[in-house]
C-alpha positions as a Python dict, from the first residue, in 0.01 Angstrom:
ca = {
    (1, 'M'): (0, 0, 0),
    (2, 'K'): (-195, -300, 142),
    (3, 'Q'): (68, -551, 26),
    (4, 'Q'): (350, -353, 178),
    (5, 'S'): (156, -315, 503),
    (6, 'L'): (100, -687, 504),
    (7, 'A'): (457, -770, 423),
    (8, 'I'): (575, -545, 720),
    (9, 'T'): (332, -710, 946),
    (10, 'D'): (452, -1058, 846),
    (11, 'Q'): (806, -951, 906),
    (12, 'K'): (707, -830, 1255),
    (13, 'Y'): (550, -1163, 1345),
    (14, 'K'): (851, -1343, 1199),
    (15, 'D'): (1088, -1135, 1407),
    (16, 'L'): (872, -1191, 1715),
    (17, 'Y'): (863, -1565, 1656),
    (18, 'E'): (1234, -1588, 1614),
    (19, 'S'): (1282, -1373, 1928),
    (20, 'L'): (1063, -1597, 2130),
    (21, 'L'): (1230, -1905, 1988),
    (22, 'T'): (1579, -1764, 2076),
    (23, 'R'): (1459, -1683, 2427),
    (24, 'H'): (1307, -2037, 2460),
    (25, 'N'): (1635, -2201, 2340),
    (26, 'A'): (1840, -1988, 2580),
    (27, 'L'): (1611, -2088, 2874),
    (28, 'M'): (1639, -2456, 2786),
    (29, 'E'): (2002, -2443, 2767),
    (30, 'S'): (2059, -2236, 3082),
    (31, 'S'): (1822, -2439, 3300),
    (32, 'T'): (2008, -2683, 3532),
    (33, 'Q'): (1707, -2862, 3690),
    (34, 'S'): (1486, -2908, 3383),
    (35, 'I'): (1553, -3170, 3114),
    (36, 'V'): (1461, -3123, 2744),
    (37, 'L'): (1508, -3410, 2508),
    (38, 'Y'): (1412, -3470, 2135),
    (39, 'Y'): (1394, -3814, 1982),
    (40, 'D'): (1335, -3923, 1629),
    (41, 'D'): (1104, -4202, 1505),
    (42, 'N'): (1378, -4458, 1576),
    (43, 'F'): (1415, -4349, 1934),
    (44, 'N'): (1750, -4190, 1859),
    (45, 'L'): (1839, -3897, 2090),
    (46, 'K'): (1870, -3594, 1865),
    (47, 'Y'): (1875, -3310, 2114),
    (48, 'W'): (1949, -3256, 2471),
    (49, 'N'): (1989, -2950, 2695),
    (50, 'K'): (2243, -2877, 2961),
    (51, 'G'): (1994, -2973, 3239),
    (52, 'F'): (2013, -3336, 3106),
    (53, 'L'): (2382, -3356, 3179),
    (54, 'T'): (2363, -3178, 3504),
    (55, 'V'): (2058, -3360, 3664),
    (56, 'L'): (2197, -3706, 3568),
    (57, 'E'): (2550, -3616, 3640),
    (58, 'I'): (2688, -3731, 3308),
    (59, 'N'): (2878, -3574, 3007),
    (60, 'E'): (2876, -3608, 2635),
    (61, 'E'): (3176, -3834, 2631),
    (62, 'E'): (2964, -4101, 2804),
    (63, 'F'): (2711, -4125, 2544),
    (64, 'Q'): (2846, -4455, 2417),
    (65, 'S'): (2903, -4606, 2753),
    (66, 'D'): (2694, -4886, 2912),
    (67, 'Y'): (2581, -4638, 3184),
    (68, 'F'): (2440, -4404, 2937),
    (69, 'M'): (2277, -4685, 2752),
    (70, 'T'): (2100, -4784, 3074),
    (71, 'L'): (1974, -4422, 3129),
    (72, 'N'): (1864, -4395, 2764),
    (73, 'G'): (1692, -4725, 2782),
    (74, 'I'): (1477, -4619, 3074),
    (75, 'I'): (1374, -4303, 2877),
    (76, 'K'): (1284, -4516, 2566),
    (77, 'V'): (1060, -4730, 2795),
    (78, 'V'): (873, -4405, 2868),
    (79, 'I'): (835, -4336, 2492),
    (80, 'N'): (712, -4677, 2433),
    (81, 'T'): (456, -4653, 2712),
    (82, 'Y'): (341, -4326, 2558),
    (83, 'Q'): (292, -4487, 2219),
    (84, 'R'): (72, -4761, 2368),
    (85, 'T'): (-130, -4570, 2620),
    (86, 'L'): (-93, -4207, 2525),
    (87, 'E'): (19, -4150, 2893),
    (88, 'Q'): (162, -3802, 2870),
    (89, 'E'): (314, -3776, 3235),
    (90, 'R'): (545, -4021, 3398),
    (91, 'E'): (760, -4003, 3705),
    (92, 'V'): (1094, -4172, 3641),
    (93, 'V'): (1375, -4270, 3893),
    (94, 'F'): (1732, -4259, 3773),
    (95, 'K'): (2047, -4371, 3957),
    (96, 'T'): (2354, -4157, 3914),
    (97, 'R'): (2709, -4312, 3900),
    (98, 'S'): (2759, -4194, 4259),
    (99, 'G'): (2449, -4407, 4360),
    (100, 'K'): (2222, -4102, 4420),
    (101, 'R'): (1861, -4145, 4327),
    (102, 'V'): (1718, -3863, 4106),
    (103, 'Y'): (1343, -3830, 4060),
    (104, 'V'): (1227, -3673, 3739),
    (105, 'H'): (873, -3580, 3634),
    (106, 'F'): (842, -3599, 3255),
    (107, 'H'): (582, -3462, 3004),
    (108, 'I'): (598, -3626, 2676),
    (109, 'A'): (431, -3536, 2332),
    (110, 'K'): (459, -3625, 1968),
    (111, 'T'): (514, -3350, 1708),
    (112, 'E'): (282, -3329, 1404),
    (113, 'D'): (536, -3198, 1155),
    (114, 'N'): (776, -3382, 937),
    (115, 'S'): (1098, -3285, 1110),
    (116, 'E'): (1340, -3533, 1268),
    (117, 'F'): (1217, -3435, 1615),
    (118, 'K'): (915, -3677, 1663),
    (119, 'Y'): (908, -3700, 2047),
    (120, 'V'): (951, -3405, 2289),
    (121, 'M'): (1027, -3481, 2645),
    (122, 'I'): (1032, -3214, 2911),
    (123, 'G'): (1130, -3321, 3271),
    (124, 'Q'): (1148, -3147, 3592),
    (125, 'N'): (1398, -3254, 3866),
    (126, 'F'): (1178, -3294, 4184),
    (127, 'T'): (1433, -3481, 4403),
    (128, 'E'): (1443, -3228, 4672),
    (129, 'T'): (1073, -3202, 4684),
    (130, 'R'): (1062, -3591, 4700),
    (131, 'K'): (1295, -3574, 4999),
    (132, 'I'): (1070, -3334, 5181),
    (133, 'Y'): (771, -3554, 5104),
    (134, 'E'): (955, -3858, 5245),
    (135, 'K'): (1052, -3672, 5538),
    (136, 'L'): (701, -3557, 5598),
    (137, 'L'): (577, -3907, 5540),
    (138, 'S'): (823, -4051, 5794),
    (139, 'R'): (733, -3787, 6034),
    (140, 'N'): (367, -3857, 5994),
    (141, 'E'): (440, -4232, 6062),
    (142, 'E'): (620, -4132, 6380),
    (143, 'L'): (340, -3909, 6498),
    (144, 'T'): (90, -4191, 6424),
    (145, 'E'): (305, -4434, 6628),
    (146, 'K'): (333, -4182, 6910),
    (147, 'N'): (-40, -4118, 6893),
    (148, 'R'): (-91, -4497, 6920),
    (149, 'I'): (133, -4518, 7219),
    (150, 'I'): (-42, -4226, 7389),
    (151, 'Q'): (-377, -4383, 7333),
    (152, 'E'): (-257, -4717, 7458),
    (153, 'S'): (-97, -4539, 7767),
    (154, 'S'): (-422, -4349, 7819),
    (155, 'S'): (-615, -4679, 7813),
    (156, 'Y'): (-376, -4829, 8065),
    (157, 'R'): (-397, -4529, 8276),
    (158, 'A'): (-774, -4541, 8288),
    (159, 'M'): (-758, -4910, 8357),
    (160, 'F'): (-519, -4832, 8647),
    (161, 'Y'): (-739, -4560, 8789),
    (162, 'N'): (-1038, -4782, 8772),
    (163, 'N'): (-868, -5077, 8939),
    (164, 'I'): (-686, -4882, 9211),
    (165, 'T'): (-984, -4655, 9293),
    (166, 'H'): (-1191, -4975, 9338),
    (167, 'E'): (-931, -5138, 9548),
    (168, 'L'): (-913, -4830, 9765),
    (169, 'R'): (-1279, -4754, 9802),
    (170, 'T'): (-1361, -5102, 9918),
    (171, 'P'): (-1153, -5085, 10231),
    (172, 'L'): (-1249, -4728, 10297),
    (173, 'S'): (-1612, -4817, 10285),
    (174, 'G'): (-1548, -5073, 10549),
    (175, 'I'): (-1368, -4822, 10766),
    (176, 'L'): (-1644, -4578, 10741),
    (177, 'G'): (-1896, -4868, 10819),
    (178, 'V'): (-1699, -4960, 11143),
    (179, 'T'): (-1667, -4607, 11258),
    (180, 'G'): (-2044, -4561, 11217),
    (181, 'L'): (-2097, -4866, 11428),
    (182, 'M'): (-1848, -4759, 11689),
    (183, 'K'): (-2001, -4417, 11726),
    (184, 'S'): (-2328, -4576, 11833),
    (185, 'L'): (-2161, -4775, 12125),
    (186, 'P'): (-2276, -4617, 12457),
    (187, 'Q'): (-1962, -4715, 12667),
    (188, 'L'): (-1721, -4499, 12463),
    (189, 'D'): (-1594, -4190, 12625),
    (190, 'E'): (-1560, -3839, 12463),
    (191, 'K'): (-1197, -3875, 12370),
    (192, 'V'): (-1246, -4193, 12187),
    (193, 'L'): (-1542, -4054, 12009),
    (194, 'K'): (-1340, -3754, 11902),
    (195, 'N'): (-1062, -3989, 11756),
    (196, 'I'): (-1336, -4189, 11576),
    (197, 'D'): (-1456, -3864, 11426),
    (198, 'I'): (-1107, -3787, 11301),
    (199, 'I'): (-1085, -4129, 11141),
    (200, 'E'): (-1423, -4091, 10984),
    (201, 'S'): (-1345, -3738, 10848),
    (202, 'N'): (-1020, -3829, 10703),
    (203, 'S'): (-1163, -4154, 10556),
    (204, 'K'): (-1438, -3941, 10389),
    (205, 'N'): (-1189, -3692, 10241),
    (206, 'L'): (-980, -3960, 10105),
    (207, 'L'): (-1284, -4132, 9953),
    (208, 'F'): (-1384, -3793, 9802),
    (209, 'I'): (-1037, -3743, 9645),
    (210, 'I'): (-1051, -4108, 9502),
    (211, 'N'): (-1397, -4038, 9347),
    (212, 'Q'): (-1255, -3716, 9196),
    (213, 'I'): (-960, -3896, 9037),
    (214, 'L'): (-1198, -4154, 8901),
    (215, 'D'): (-1439, -3883, 8759),
    (216, 'I'): (-1128, -3731, 8571),
    (217, 'S'): (-1039, -4068, 8438),
    (218, 'R'): (-1381, -4148, 8321),
    (219, 'I'): (-1414, -3799, 8143),
    (220, 'D'): (-1092, -3829, 7973),
    (221, 'S'): (-1160, -4174, 7846),
    (222, 'G'): (-1484, -4065, 7691),
    (223, 'K'): (-1696, -4286, 7910),
    (224, 'V'): (-1904, -3993, 8040),
    (225, 'V'): (-2197, -3929, 7804),
    (226, 'P'): (-2444, -3633, 7874),
    (227, 'S'): (-2807, -3710, 7926),
    (228, 'Y'): (-3002, -3405, 7856),
    (229, 'T'): (-3343, -3306, 8002),
    (230, 'S'): (-3537, -2981, 8045),
    (231, 'I'): (-3530, -2840, 8391),
    (232, 'P'): (-3595, -2508, 8573),
    (233, 'I'): (-3266, -2320, 8617),
    (234, 'A'): (-3401, -2224, 8952),
    (235, 'L'): (-3365, -2583, 9063),
    (236, 'L'): (-2977, -2572, 8994),
    (237, 'V'): (-2943, -2224, 9168),
    (238, 'N'): (-3145, -2334, 9479),
    (239, 'D'): (-2931, -2651, 9503),
    (240, 'A'): (-2618, -2434, 9504),
    (241, 'V'): (-2760, -2203, 9752),
    (242, 'N'): (-2857, -2494, 9987),
    (243, 'L'): (-2513, -2643, 9947),
    (244, 'A'): (-2344, -2317, 10029),
    (245, 'R'): (-2537, -2270, 10347),
    (246, 'S'): (-2471, -2612, 10463),
    (247, 'L'): (-2107, -2582, 10412),
    (248, 'M'): (-2106, -2242, 10595),
    (249, 'Q'): (-2313, -2320, 10910),
    (250, 'D'): (-2038, -2196, 11127),
    (251, 'R'): (-1985, -1861, 10931),
    (252, 'D'): (-2240, -1597, 10996),
    (253, 'N'): (-2036, -1318, 10836),
    (254, 'V'): (-2077, -1451, 10478),
    (255, 'E'): (-2398, -1375, 10297),
    (256, 'I'): (-2548, -1597, 10046),
    (257, 'R'): (-2720, -1427, 9747),
    (258, 'K'): (-2904, -1555, 9435),
    (259, 'T'): (-3047, -1379, 9126),
    (260, 'I'): (-3242, -1558, 8858),
    (261, 'T'): (-3370, -1397, 8545),
    (262, 'P'): (-3626, -1485, 8448),
    (263, 'E'): (-3730, -1677, 8753),
    (264, 'D'): (-3919, -1939, 8544),
    (265, 'A'): (-3656, -2000, 8300),
    (266, 'I'): (-3617, -2361, 8160),
    (267, 'I'): (-3283, -2490, 8031),
    (268, 'R'): (-3193, -2818, 7855),
    (269, 'T'): (-2890, -2979, 8012),
    (270, 'D'): (-2752, -3276, 8205),
    (271, 'Y'): (-2879, -3210, 8552),
    (272, 'S'): (-2646, -3424, 8745),
    (273, 'K'): (-2333, -3315, 8563),
    (274, 'M'): (-2424, -2944, 8578),
    (275, 'R'): (-2498, -2975, 8933),
    (276, 'Q'): (-2154, -3125, 8990),
    (277, 'V'): (-1994, -2840, 8801),
    (278, 'I'): (-2176, -2578, 9019),
    (279, 'N'): (-2117, -2774, 9338),
    (280, 'N'): (-1740, -2778, 9261),
    (281, 'L'): (-1732, -2404, 9209),
    (282, 'I'): (-1945, -2342, 9519),
    (283, 'G'): (-1711, -2548, 9717),
    (284, 'N'): (-1421, -2348, 9585),
    (285, 'S'): (-1593, -2019, 9685),
    (286, 'V'): (-1677, -2158, 10029),
    (287, 'K'): (-1325, -2274, 10086),
    (288, 'F'): (-1160, -1928, 10018),
    (289, 'T'): (-1432, -1689, 10150),
    (290, 'E'): (-1405, -1621, 10517),
    (291, 'S'): (-1614, -1301, 10508),
    (292, 'G'): (-1834, -1099, 10260),
    (293, 'F'): (-2060, -1280, 10016),
    (294, 'I'): (-2097, -1563, 9777),
    (295, 'E'): (-2346, -1484, 9493),
    (296, 'I'): (-2511, -1719, 9229),
    (297, 'I'): (-2648, -1539, 8926),
    (298, 'A'): (-2847, -1715, 8653),
    (299, 'N'): (-2959, -1547, 8334),
    (300, 'V'): (-3141, -1686, 8031),
    (301, 'D'): (-3179, -1480, 7717),
    (302, 'D'): (-3255, -1548, 7349),
    (303, 'G'): (-2893, -1658, 7276),
    (304, 'Y'): (-2743, -1800, 7583),
    (305, 'Y'): (-2799, -1912, 7937),
    (306, 'T'): (-2526, -1800, 8197),
    (307, 'I'): (-2458, -1920, 8547),
    (308, 'S'): (-2211, -1704, 8748),
    (309, 'I'): (-2064, -1779, 9080),
    (310, 'R'): (-1911, -1481, 9254),
    (311, 'D'): (-1740, -1435, 9586),
    (312, 'S'): (-1536, -1188, 9796),
    (313, 'G'): (-1270, -1440, 9881),
    (314, 'I'): (-897, -1418, 9873),
    (315, 'G'): (-886, -1421, 9485),
    (316, 'I'): (-638, -1605, 9245),
    (317, 'A'): (-305, -1458, 9149),
    (318, 'P'): (-270, -1383, 8764),
    (319, 'E'): (14, -1631, 8708),
    (320, 'V'): (-208, -1915, 8862),
    (321, 'Q'): (-522, -1821, 8669),
    (322, 'K'): (-347, -1944, 8347),
    (323, 'K'): (-336, -2298, 8471),
    (324, 'I'): (-600, -2310, 8745),
    (325, 'F'): (-812, -2570, 8537),
    (326, 'E'): (-519, -2809, 8521),
    (327, 'P'): (-539, -3115, 8754),
    (328, 'F'): (-376, -3081, 9098),
    (329, 'V'): (-309, -2708, 9052),
    (330, 'Q'): (-364, -2472, 9347),
    (331, 'A'): (-252, -2118, 9435),
    (332, 'D'): (62, -2222, 9626),
    (333, 'G'): (181, -2449, 9910),
    (334, 'G'): (79, -2211, 10180),
    (335, 'I'): (-271, -2209, 10039),
    (336, 'T'): (-285, -2591, 10031),
    (337, 'K'): (-173, -2615, 10385),
    (338, 'K'): (-422, -2367, 10512),
    (339, 'Y'): (-735, -2459, 10306),
    (340, 'G'): (-657, -2822, 10209),
    (341, 'G'): (-785, -2982, 9898),
    (342, 'T'): (-629, -3149, 9592),
    (343, 'G'): (-697, -2909, 9301),
    (344, 'L'): (-914, -3147, 9129),
    (345, 'G'): (-1245, -2987, 9164),
    (346, 'L'): (-1192, -2694, 8912),
    (347, 'S'): (-1036, -2939, 8658),
    (348, 'I'): (-1335, -3171, 8683),
    (349, 'A'): (-1578, -2869, 8632),
    (350, 'Y'): (-1388, -2742, 8335),
    (351, 'K'): (-1386, -3084, 8170),
    (352, 'L'): (-1767, -3132, 8239),
    (353, 'V'): (-1845, -2782, 8104),
    (354, 'K'): (-1659, -2866, 7775),
    (355, 'L'): (-1847, -3202, 7764),
    (356, 'L'): (-2173, -3007, 7779),
    (357, 'N'): (-2047, -2790, 7490),
    (358, 'G'): (-2014, -2478, 7714),
    (359, 'S'): (-1741, -2249, 7822),
    (360, 'I'): (-1610, -2133, 8160),
    (361, 'E'): (-1453, -1799, 8223),
    (362, 'L'): (-1254, -1686, 8528),
    (363, 'I'): (-1230, -1335, 8649),
    (364, 'S'): (-1035, -1285, 8968),
    (365, 'E'): (-822, -1031, 9169),
    (366, 'P'): (-616, -1118, 9473),
    (367, 'G'): (-779, -970, 9783),
    (368, 'I'): (-1103, -878, 9602),
    (369, 'G'): (-1262, -1192, 9498),
    (370, 'T'): (-1331, -1449, 9222),
    (371, 'E'): (-1608, -1504, 8965),
    (372, 'F'): (-1660, -1817, 8742),
    (373, 'I'): (-1899, -1750, 8458),
    (374, 'L'): (-2049, -2060, 8283),
    (375, 'K'): (-2195, -1991, 7934),
    (376, 'F'): (-2404, -2220, 7714),
    (377, 'L'): (-2562, -2169, 7382),
    (378, 'K'): (-2936, -2170, 7395),
    (379, 'K'): (-3091, -2377, 7129),
    (380, 'S'): (-3445, -2387, 7001),
    (381, 'S'): (-3494, -2733, 7140),
    (382, 'D'): (-3377, -2644, 7486),
    (383, 'V'): (-3734, -2654, 7621),
    (384, 'E'): (-3816, -2986, 7469),
    (385, 'D'): (-3780, -3325, 7630),
}
């Protein structure tokens, strides 16, 4: 009984093996993108599948042609290399009769039995993959070159900004110096003094714009580096309150508020750059708030420190909020004519906040008001010098 059972079991394994072999041979024959080759000890081709003919665009009638001999010679070189180095993988480039390049990745092995099949080569046509790779490589080179051009252009732009702002600031400083001297002359009448005030005011505005353009250029070029120190957050808030009051001396109907929690909180930041951010935001609130309030709120907890500037001004339309931090962006032409400005202040504030590793959030509704929220991660070293 045991022998009969063993015989049946052996027959089942034999049938299974023959079935798998049949499927394997059928797969090899049907594949059009895979190459299967068997060579004997003398490097004679003993078996090839349909994929060999399809991938290399040949037929069996050409097996004695010079063209086939060239193809076969390339394959024999791969076998020779395997014999010397046991290198089991090799990428080979063939050229078809039509001049098309075909890229094949071969795996090669030597059989251990005594059959006439000594070397087995299985290759995969990866020509299309190679084309995609070359396109990606070419695209990467294009992007690298474009990036180089952009960086070069950015460098030239920064150089231009530096040179032009220097050339403009020098004569403007001279104009402001002369207007200062002229205002001190006793013989000038009121009309002349008024005109001098106009010249002085416009010169200061132009100088302010030039300085803003220079600020953006320096930030974008990476020349602005934060210098951190520990300061009371109340110092920043009080500076902002004093600025708001000085800018609104002629507006008694706008209330200036402040809230600091806790009042003795210490933060670690770049004082001058943070002050510039807050001053720009305060200037924006003052410009667009004709009545109501402007409020500065500072809060420090275990995770973050937050500074918020709120106002009851004209607000910002939703479609403008998406691009309000871009340079030279303002609400619309009518706003620019009525309130003035270049739209650079918020862009500078945004860039400086990012430089200080913080975030800035905008909440606004037309006719209701605007709130800018500055948020910075509080670290354990924020109270250390």
